[in-house]
């Protein structure tokens, strides 16, 4: 046998072996936004300041319904809780965070609407919320939306919730804009404010906090439909994978457990889990 030919054969074999290692290495890299394997990091956007929904506690842990949903979904994608890197997803930043690839997905009281769906894709919906009001537990003067006329109605600066009520159901409501929901709650507790409005899930989350138990109640007015979805990058394969995870979460009872755990103390009467892909108008 020609020694030169043997050398060429050896070189070819070595190159093929190196290529196989290279391909295998690529396959092990979960990257950002893939379904991932064990011990790969996944980055998830949540709210840090909404008790019952998404809250970063003083000791650095994270609690809330969206946190429980996101943790379950991440597990179904192959990630342990310790693999999750939580990032704050403020309302105004959510689409940009997904478009830039700052996060793999966002679960942050993220209502699905046409404008947002032009920029990102949504898995879900996984919760049907409604705009509602929170009032003092002993206040029997507000039993229907029109009772908000001449009442001091609070919402956070920049929110459309209070304006919706004034425009559609109670034109004489006296709007009060505060910097945050906690300020509205303090005003409500002290009698300076008569009602606080935003999504019922958010209101229930606040009312369920230990310091507020028994002090407030939801009006149950259902002034709008808010379909909460999990945002992903446009065209991401994660959408289908997350939908599968959400369906499993409902089927095995974990969804109902998360609802009761995070909203139950406020007497929140949640809707049944929505069907994946069906938006309630």
Short mmCIF file of C-alpha atoms in Angstrom, two decimals:
data_model
loop_
_atom_site.label_atom_id
_atom_site.label_comp_id
_atom_site.label_asym_id
_atom_site.label_seq_id
_atom_site.Cartn_x
_atom_site.Cartn_y
_atom_site.Cartn_z
CA UNK A 1 0.00 0.00 0.00
CA UNK A 2 1.25 3.47 -0.89
CA UNK A 3 2.34 5.26 2.35
CA UNK A 4 1.19 8.57 0.88
CA UNK A 5 -2.29 7.19 0.35
CA UNK A 6 -2.34 5.93 3.94
CA UNK A 7 -1.46 9.40 5.17
CA UNK A 8 -4.30 10.95 3.17
CA UNK A 9 -6.73 8.40 4.54
CA UNK A 10 -5.59 9.16 8.08
CA UNK A 11 -6.05 12.87 7.54
CA UNK A 12 -9.55 12.33 6.13
CA UNK A 13 -10.51 10.14 9.08
CA UNK A 14 -9.19 12.68 11.55
CA UNK A 15 -11.12 15.48 9.84
CA UNK A 16 -14.32 13.44 9.91
CA UNK A 17 -13.82 12.70 13.60
CA UNK A 18 -13.25 16.39 14.39
CA UNK A 19 -16.37 17.32 12.44
CA UNK A 20 -18.47 14.80 14.36
CA UNK A 21 -17.29 16.29 17.67
CA UNK A 22 -18.09 19.78 16.40
CA UNK A 23 -21.63 18.80 15.38
CA UNK A 24 -22.19 17.05 18.70
CA UNK A 25 -21.00 20.15 20.53
CA UNK A 26 -23.50 22.30 18.62
CA UNK A 27 -26.29 19.93 19.53
CA UNK A 28 -25.53 20.28 23.24
CA UNK A 29 -25.79 24.05 23.18
CA UNK A 30 -29.37 24.99 24.12
CA UNK A 31 -28.81 28.63 23.22
CA UNK A 32 -31.38 31.32 24.00
CA UNK A 33 -35.00 30.41 23.36
CA UNK A 34 -34.57 26.66 22.74
CA UNK A 35 -36.25 23.88 24.65
CA UNK A 36 -32.95 23.21 26.41
CA UNK A 37 -31.65 20.34 28.49
CA UNK A 38 -30.70 19.83 32.10
CA UNK A 39 -28.84 22.64 33.86
CA UNK A 40 -29.10 25.07 30.95
CA UNK A 41 -30.11 28.57 31.90
CA UNK A 42 -33.41 30.01 30.73
CA UNK A 43 -34.29 33.68 31.12
CA UNK A 44 -37.85 34.61 31.99
CA UNK A 45 -39.46 38.04 32.27
CA UNK A 46 -41.95 38.65 35.10
CA UNK A 47 -43.30 41.55 37.11
CA UNK A 48 -41.31 42.28 40.25
CA UNK A 49 -43.91 44.50 41.94
CA UNK A 50 -47.29 42.76 41.67
CA UNK A 51 -48.12 40.63 44.73
CA UNK A 52 -49.98 37.48 43.76
CA UNK A 53 -48.83 37.86 40.14
CA UNK A 54 -45.09 38.45 40.15
CA UNK A 55 -43.18 39.75 43.15
CA UNK A 56 -39.53 39.91 44.09
CA UNK A 57 -39.48 39.58 47.86
CA UNK A 58 -36.96 41.31 50.16
CA UNK A 59 -35.06 38.04 50.59
CA UNK A 60 -34.59 37.75 46.81
CA UNK A 61 -37.11 35.01 46.10
CA UNK A 62 -39.96 35.27 43.59
CA UNK A 63 -43.64 34.55 44.21
CA UNK A 64 -46.95 34.83 42.38
CA UNK A 65 -49.20 33.10 39.87
CA UNK A 66 -47.09 34.08 36.87
CA UNK A 67 -43.99 32.81 38.67
CA UNK A 68 -45.68 29.46 39.30
CA UNK A 69 -46.85 29.23 35.68
CA UNK A 70 -43.41 30.18 34.33
CA UNK A 71 -41.65 27.69 36.63
CA UNK A 72 -43.97 24.89 35.47
CA UNK A 73 -43.44 25.80 31.82
CA UNK A 74 -39.67 25.97 32.27
CA UNK A 75 -39.73 22.51 33.86
CA UNK A 76 -41.59 21.12 30.84
CA UNK A 77 -38.96 22.72 28.61
CA UNK A 78 -36.25 20.83 30.50
CA UNK A 79 -35.14 23.37 33.11
CA UNK A 80 -35.02 23.03 36.89
CA UNK A 81 -36.12 26.03 38.99
CA UNK A 82 -32.48 26.79 39.68
CA UNK A 83 -31.85 27.17 35.95
CA UNK A 84 -34.24 30.13 35.70
CA UNK A 85 -32.86 33.65 35.54
CA UNK A 86 -35.67 36.07 36.38
CA UNK A 87 -35.71 39.50 34.76
CA UNK A 88 -38.06 42.36 35.51
CA UNK A 89 -40.43 42.95 32.61
CA UNK A 90 -42.09 46.33 33.03
CA UNK A 91 -45.19 46.83 30.92
CA UNK A 92 -43.61 49.33 28.54
CA UNK A 93 -40.51 47.17 27.99
CA UNK A 94 -42.00 43.76 27.23
CA UNK A 95 -42.04 43.80 23.42
CA UNK A 96 -38.57 45.30 23.24
CA UNK A 97 -37.14 42.67 25.62
CA UNK A 98 -38.50 39.88 23.43
CA UNK A 99 -37.42 41.47 20.16
CA UNK A 100 -33.87 41.97 21.46
CA UNK A 101 -33.68 38.44 22.83
CA UNK A 102 -33.15 39.65 26.42
CA UNK A 103 -35.51 36.90 27.63
CA UNK A 104 -36.71 33.53 26.35
CA UNK A 105 -40.31 34.23 27.30
CA UNK A 106 -42.39 36.67 29.35
CA UNK A 107 -45.19 35.86 31.81
CA UNK A 108 -46.12 39.22 33.32
CA UNK A 109 -49.90 39.89 33.39
CA UNK A 110 -49.39 40.27 29.64
CA UNK A 111 -52.77 40.81 27.97
CA UNK A 112 -52.97 39.61 24.38
CA UNK A 113 -54.09 42.27 21.92
CA UNK A 114 -53.72 42.93 18.19
CA UNK A 115 -51.14 45.69 18.56
CA UNK A 116 -48.81 43.54 20.65
CA UNK A 117 -49.39 40.48 18.45
CA UNK A 118 -47.89 42.39 15.52
CA UNK A 119 -44.57 42.55 17.37
CA UNK A 120 -44.43 39.29 19.35
CA UNK A 121 -46.11 35.88 19.47
CA UNK A 122 -48.25 34.67 22.36
CA UNK A 123 -48.69 31.23 23.84
CA UNK A 124 -51.90 30.73 25.76
CA UNK A 125 -54.01 32.37 26.99
CA UNK A 126 -53.48 30.85 30.43
CA UNK A 127 -55.75 33.17 32.48
CA UNK A 128 -58.85 35.19 31.68
CA UNK A 129 -58.91 38.27 33.89
CA UNK A 130 -61.32 41.21 33.92
CA UNK A 131 -61.07 44.85 34.81
CA UNK A 132 -62.68 45.29 38.20
CA UNK A 133 -62.63 47.49 41.29
CA UNK A 134 -61.37 46.88 44.81
CA UNK A 135 -63.34 48.47 47.63
CA UNK A 136 -63.30 48.35 51.42
CA UNK A 137 -64.85 45.19 52.84
CA UNK A 138 -67.40 47.18 54.86
CA UNK A 139 -68.43 49.46 51.97
CA UNK A 140 -71.92 48.57 50.76
CA UNK A 141 -72.41 51.75 48.73
CA UNK A 142 -70.74 50.34 45.58
CA UNK A 143 -72.64 47.32 44.29
CA UNK A 144 -72.71 48.07 40.54
CA UNK A 145 -70.46 50.04 38.15
CA UNK A 146 -72.70 53.12 38.03
CA UNK A 147 -72.30 53.48 41.81
CA UNK A 148 -68.78 54.75 41.06
CA UNK A 149 -70.28 58.09 40.00
CA UNK A 150 -69.10 60.82 42.42
CA UNK A 151 -66.72 58.31 44.05
CA UNK A 152 -62.97 58.82 44.25
CA UNK A 153 -61.53 56.23 41.88
CA UNK A 154 -57.82 55.46 41.96
CA UNK A 155 -55.47 53.92 39.44
CA UNK A 156 -51.78 54.28 38.68
CA UNK A 157 -50.43 57.09 36.54
CA UNK A 158 -50.56 56.19 32.85
CA UNK A 159 -53.14 53.43 33.27
CA UNK A 160 -56.21 53.41 31.05
CA UNK A 161 -58.34 51.49 33.58
CA UNK A 162 -59.81 54.46 35.45
CA UNK A 163 -60.42 56.37 32.22
CA UNK A 164 -62.31 53.36 30.83
CA UNK A 165 -64.72 53.52 33.77
CA UNK A 166 -65.22 57.26 33.42
CA UNK A 167 -65.82 56.96 29.68
CA UNK A 168 -68.06 53.89 29.66
CA UNK A 169 -69.90 53.39 32.96
CA UNK A 170 -69.46 56.21 35.48
CA UNK A 171 -68.84 59.62 33.83
CA UNK A 172 -68.95 61.43 37.17
CA UNK A 173 -66.29 59.29 38.83
CA UNK A 174 -63.53 61.41 40.36
CA UNK A 175 -60.27 60.09 39.01
CA UNK A 176 -57.23 60.00 41.28
CA UNK A 177 -53.88 58.96 39.80
CA UNK A 178 -51.16 57.73 42.15
CA UNK A 179 -47.63 56.58 41.43
CA UNK A 180 -48.25 52.95 42.34
CA UNK A 181 -50.93 50.51 43.43
CA UNK A 182 -49.58 50.40 46.98
CA UNK A 183 -50.31 54.13 47.31
CA UNK A 184 -53.86 53.56 46.06
CA UNK A 185 -54.28 50.77 48.61
CA UNK A 186 -53.14 53.01 51.45
CA UNK A 187 -55.62 55.66 50.32
CA UNK A 188 -58.37 53.05 50.09
CA UNK A 189 -57.57 51.71 53.55
CA UNK A 190 -57.62 55.21 55.03
CA UNK A 191 -60.85 56.26 53.32
CA UNK A 192 -59.19 58.87 51.11
CA UNK A 193 -60.02 56.72 48.09
CA UNK A 194 -63.33 54.88 47.51
CA UNK A 195 -62.21 52.35 44.92
CA UNK A 196 -59.12 51.11 43.07
CA UNK A 197 -59.37 49.76 39.54
CA UNK A 198 -57.23 47.47 37.37
CA UNK A 199 -57.34 43.75 36.44
CA UNK A 200 -59.16 41.63 39.02
CA UNK A 201 -56.22 39.22 39.22
CA UNK A 202 -53.88 42.07 40.20
CA UNK A 203 -56.39 43.43 42.72
CA UNK A 204 -56.86 39.96 44.21
CA UNK A 205 -53.11 39.56 44.52
CA UNK A 206 -52.80 42.73 46.54
CA UNK A 207 -55.84 41.99 48.69
CA UNK A 208 -54.50 38.51 49.45
CA UNK A 209 -51.39 39.92 51.15
CA UNK A 210 -51.14 39.23 54.86
CA UNK A 211 -51.43 42.89 55.91
CA UNK A 212 -54.62 43.39 53.87
CA UNK A 213 -56.54 40.18 54.54
CA UNK A 214 -60.17 40.90 55.35
CA UNK A 215 -59.90 44.63 54.61
CA UNK A 216 -60.95 44.70 50.95
CA UNK A 217 -63.28 42.98 48.52
CA UNK A 218 -63.64 42.78 44.75
CA UNK A 219 -66.65 44.37 43.09
CA UNK A 220 -67.00 41.50 40.60
CA UNK A 221 -67.97 43.87 37.78
CA UNK A 222 -66.08 42.23 34.87
CA UNK A 223 -65.64 45.48 32.93
CA UNK A 224 -63.33 43.97 30.29
CA UNK A 225 -61.76 40.70 29.17
CA UNK A 226 -58.00 40.42 29.65
CA UNK A 227 -56.49 37.29 28.08
CA UNK A 228 -53.10 36.74 29.72
CA UNK A 229 -50.58 35.13 27.38
CA UNK A 230 -46.91 34.17 27.50
CA UNK A 231 -44.94 36.34 25.11
CA UNK A 232 -42.19 34.90 22.90
CA UNK A 233 -40.15 36.19 20.01
CA UNK A 234 -41.98 36.39 16.69
CA UNK A 235 -41.75 33.03 14.91
CA UNK A 236 -40.26 31.21 17.93
CA UNK A 237 -40.77 27.46 18.19
CA UNK A 238 -41.27 28.00 21.91
CA UNK A 239 -44.88 29.06 21.31
CA UNK A 240 -46.01 25.52 20.50
CA UNK A 241 -43.89 23.99 23.27
CA UNK A 242 -45.27 26.40 25.87
CA UNK A 243 -48.84 25.74 24.73
CA UNK A 244 -48.26 22.03 25.30
CA UNK A 245 -46.89 22.77 28.78
CA UNK A 246 -49.88 24.97 29.65
CA UNK A 247 -52.33 22.27 28.55
CA UNK A 248 -50.54 19.77 30.80
CA UNK A 249 -50.57 22.24 33.72
CA UNK A 250 -54.35 22.51 33.47
CA UNK A 251 -54.85 18.77 33.01
CA UNK A 252 -52.81 17.68 36.04
CA UNK A 253 -54.42 20.19 38.43
CA UNK A 254 -51.34 22.39 38.91
CA UNK A 255 -53.08 25.40 37.33
CA UNK A 256 -55.98 25.29 39.80
CA UNK A 257 -53.57 24.88 42.72
CA UNK A 258 -51.63 27.97 41.62
CA UNK A 259 -54.83 30.02 41.35
CA UNK A 260 -56.00 29.09 44.84
CA UNK A 261 -52.56 29.61 46.35
CA UNK A 262 -52.06 33.10 44.95
CA UNK A 263 -55.57 34.57 44.72
CA UNK A 264 -57.72 32.50 47.09
CA UNK A 265 -57.37 34.63 50.24
CA UNK A 266 -59.06 37.55 48.43
CA UNK A 267 -62.14 35.51 47.50
CA UNK A 268 -61.20 35.75 43.83
CA UNK A 269 -63.77 33.95 41.67
CA UNK A 270 -61.57 32.96 38.77
CA UNK A 271 -62.80 31.94 35.36
CA UNK A 272 -62.18 28.35 34.26
CA UNK A 273 -58.84 27.91 32.48
CA UNK A 274 -59.17 29.29 28.95
CA UNK A 275 -58.70 27.03 25.97
CA UNK A 276 -55.30 27.43 24.36
CA UNK A 277 -55.48 29.60 21.28
CA UNK A 278 -59.00 30.91 21.98
CA UNK A 279 -59.14 34.62 22.78
CA UNK A 280 -62.23 35.80 24.64
CA UNK A 281 -63.34 39.14 23.18
#
